[in-house]
Rosetta silent file (secondary structure, phi, psi, omega in degrees, C-alpha in Angstrom):
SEQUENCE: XXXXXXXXXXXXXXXXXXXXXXXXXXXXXXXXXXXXXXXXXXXXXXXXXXXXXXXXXXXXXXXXXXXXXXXXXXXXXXXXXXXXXX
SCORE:     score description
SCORE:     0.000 S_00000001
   1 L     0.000  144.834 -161.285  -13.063  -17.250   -3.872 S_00000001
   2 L   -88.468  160.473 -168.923  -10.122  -15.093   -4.077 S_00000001
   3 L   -86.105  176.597 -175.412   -8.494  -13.513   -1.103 S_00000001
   4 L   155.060   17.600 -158.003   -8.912   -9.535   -1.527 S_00000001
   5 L  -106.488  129.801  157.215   -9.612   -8.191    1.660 S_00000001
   6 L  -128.868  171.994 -176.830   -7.229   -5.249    3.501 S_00000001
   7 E  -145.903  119.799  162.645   -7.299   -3.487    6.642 S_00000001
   8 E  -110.847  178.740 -166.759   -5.429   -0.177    7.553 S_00000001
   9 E  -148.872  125.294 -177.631   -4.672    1.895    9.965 S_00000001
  10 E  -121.801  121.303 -157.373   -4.189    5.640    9.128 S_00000001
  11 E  -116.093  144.384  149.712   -1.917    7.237   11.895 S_00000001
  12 E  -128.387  142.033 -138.076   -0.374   10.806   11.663 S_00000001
  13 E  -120.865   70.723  177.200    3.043   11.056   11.616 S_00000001
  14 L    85.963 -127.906 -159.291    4.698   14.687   12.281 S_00000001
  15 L   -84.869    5.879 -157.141    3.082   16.866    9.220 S_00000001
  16 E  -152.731  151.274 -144.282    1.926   13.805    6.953 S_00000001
  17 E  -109.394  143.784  157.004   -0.978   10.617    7.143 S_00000001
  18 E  -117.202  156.058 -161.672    0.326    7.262    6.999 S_00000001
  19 E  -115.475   29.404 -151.942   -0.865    4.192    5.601 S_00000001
  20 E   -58.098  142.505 -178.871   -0.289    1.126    7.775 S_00000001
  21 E  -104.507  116.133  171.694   -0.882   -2.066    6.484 S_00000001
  22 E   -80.743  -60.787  175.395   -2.891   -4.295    9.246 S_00000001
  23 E  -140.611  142.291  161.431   -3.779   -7.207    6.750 S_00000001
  24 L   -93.474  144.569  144.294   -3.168   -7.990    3.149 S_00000001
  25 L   -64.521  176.938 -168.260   -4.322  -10.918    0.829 S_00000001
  26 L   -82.278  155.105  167.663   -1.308  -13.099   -0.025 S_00000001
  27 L   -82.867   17.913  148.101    1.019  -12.352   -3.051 S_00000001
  28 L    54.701   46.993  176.355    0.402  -15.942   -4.199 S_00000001
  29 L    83.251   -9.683  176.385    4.316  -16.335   -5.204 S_00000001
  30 L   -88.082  160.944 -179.143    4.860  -12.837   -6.729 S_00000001
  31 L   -57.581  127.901  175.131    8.102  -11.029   -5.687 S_00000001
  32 L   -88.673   58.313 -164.943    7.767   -9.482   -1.880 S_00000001
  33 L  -113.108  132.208 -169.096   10.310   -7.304   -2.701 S_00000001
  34 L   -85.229   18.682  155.346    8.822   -3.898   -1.135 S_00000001
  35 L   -56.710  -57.598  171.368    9.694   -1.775   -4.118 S_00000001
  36 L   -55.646  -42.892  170.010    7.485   -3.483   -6.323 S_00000001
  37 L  -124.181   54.544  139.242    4.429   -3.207   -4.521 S_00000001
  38 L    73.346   30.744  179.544    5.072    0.646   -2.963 S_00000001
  39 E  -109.335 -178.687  127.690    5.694   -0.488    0.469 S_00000001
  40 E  -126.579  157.150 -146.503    7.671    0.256    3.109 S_00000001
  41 L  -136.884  132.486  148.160    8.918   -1.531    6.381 S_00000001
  42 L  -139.412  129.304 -174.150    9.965   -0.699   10.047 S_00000001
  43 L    37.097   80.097 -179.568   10.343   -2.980   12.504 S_00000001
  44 L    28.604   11.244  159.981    7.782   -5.127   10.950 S_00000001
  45 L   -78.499   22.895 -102.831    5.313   -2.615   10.291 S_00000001
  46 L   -82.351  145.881  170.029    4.633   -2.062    6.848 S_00000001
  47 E  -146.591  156.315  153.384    2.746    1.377    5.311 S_00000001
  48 E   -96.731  168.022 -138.889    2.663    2.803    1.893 S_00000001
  49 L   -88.204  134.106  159.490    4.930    4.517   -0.437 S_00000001
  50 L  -152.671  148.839  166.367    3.398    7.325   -1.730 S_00000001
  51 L  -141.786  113.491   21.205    5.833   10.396   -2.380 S_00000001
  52 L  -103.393  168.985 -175.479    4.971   12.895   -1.222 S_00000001
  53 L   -71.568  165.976 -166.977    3.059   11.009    1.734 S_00000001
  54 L   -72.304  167.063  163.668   -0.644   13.079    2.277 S_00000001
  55 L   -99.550  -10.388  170.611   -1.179   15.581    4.424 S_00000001
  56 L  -161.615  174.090 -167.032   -4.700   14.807    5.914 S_00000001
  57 L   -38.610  -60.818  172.997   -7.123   11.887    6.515 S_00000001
  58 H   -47.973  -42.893  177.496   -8.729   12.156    3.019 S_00000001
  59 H  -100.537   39.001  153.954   -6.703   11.542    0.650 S_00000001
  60 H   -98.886  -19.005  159.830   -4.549    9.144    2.403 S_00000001
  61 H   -61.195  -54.000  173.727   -8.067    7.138    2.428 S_00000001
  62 H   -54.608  -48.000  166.165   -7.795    7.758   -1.080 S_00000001
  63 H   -39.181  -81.663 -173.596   -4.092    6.980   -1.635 S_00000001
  64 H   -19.784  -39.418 -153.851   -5.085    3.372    0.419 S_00000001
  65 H   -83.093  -37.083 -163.389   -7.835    2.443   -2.289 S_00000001
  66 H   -86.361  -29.789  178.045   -6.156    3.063   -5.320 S_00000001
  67 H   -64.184  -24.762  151.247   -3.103    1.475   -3.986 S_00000001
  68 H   -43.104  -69.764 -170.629   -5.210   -1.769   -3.100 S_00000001
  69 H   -64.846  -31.251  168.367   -6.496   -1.912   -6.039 S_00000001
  70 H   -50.006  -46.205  178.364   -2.649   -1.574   -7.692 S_00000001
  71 H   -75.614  -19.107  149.106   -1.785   -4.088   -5.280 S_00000001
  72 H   -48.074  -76.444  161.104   -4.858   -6.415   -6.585 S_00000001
  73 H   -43.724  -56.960 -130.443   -3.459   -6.359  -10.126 S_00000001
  74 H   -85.247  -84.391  170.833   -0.091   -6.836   -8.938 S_00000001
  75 H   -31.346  -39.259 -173.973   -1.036  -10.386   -7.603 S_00000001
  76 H   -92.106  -13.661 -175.212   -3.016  -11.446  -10.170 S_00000001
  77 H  -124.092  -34.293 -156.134   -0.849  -10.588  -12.799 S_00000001
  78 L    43.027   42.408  157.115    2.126   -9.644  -11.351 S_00000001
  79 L   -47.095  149.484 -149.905    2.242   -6.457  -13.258 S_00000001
  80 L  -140.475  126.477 -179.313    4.804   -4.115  -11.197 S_00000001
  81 L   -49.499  -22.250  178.686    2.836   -0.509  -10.128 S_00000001
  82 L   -71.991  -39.704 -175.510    4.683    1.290  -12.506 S_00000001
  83 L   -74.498  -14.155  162.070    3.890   -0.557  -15.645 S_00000001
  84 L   -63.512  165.272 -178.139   -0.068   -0.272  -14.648 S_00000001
  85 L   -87.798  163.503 -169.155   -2.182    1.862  -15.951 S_00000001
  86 L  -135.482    0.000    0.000   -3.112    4.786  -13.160 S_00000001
């Protein structure tokens, strides 16, 4: 059964919702390079890339889902978020 599970944590940050990534499934051997799959890192925190980041709870829920699901594809294919379709 495939791994496919995440868990965030949505913090606000000054004027704009963040996306912290708590758990992931694995990238199974695709590149961790945090460009490809729209992350970014501090001090071993990782959240995601969205520009510009949201401004309130909802859509940064939203942002989270579709980006899952980007990051879902990503693994399985190793299609790179740009070249999916959105």
């Amino acid at each position: 059964m495939p791994d496919n599970w995440f868990q965030f944590e949505f913090k606000k940050v000054e004027n704009e919702w963040r996306v912290y990534l708590l758990r992931m499934p694995s990238l199974n051997g695709r590149d961790p390079n945090l460009h490809y799959a729209h992350r970014y890192k501090n001090n071993n925190r990782y959240w995601i890339c969205y520009d510009p980041q949201p401004d309130n709870l909802k859509d940064a829920q939203t942002i989270a889902r579709g980006w899952a699901d980007r990051e879902l594809e990503y693994i399985a294919t190793g299609t790179y978020f740009e070249n999916q379709r959105w």
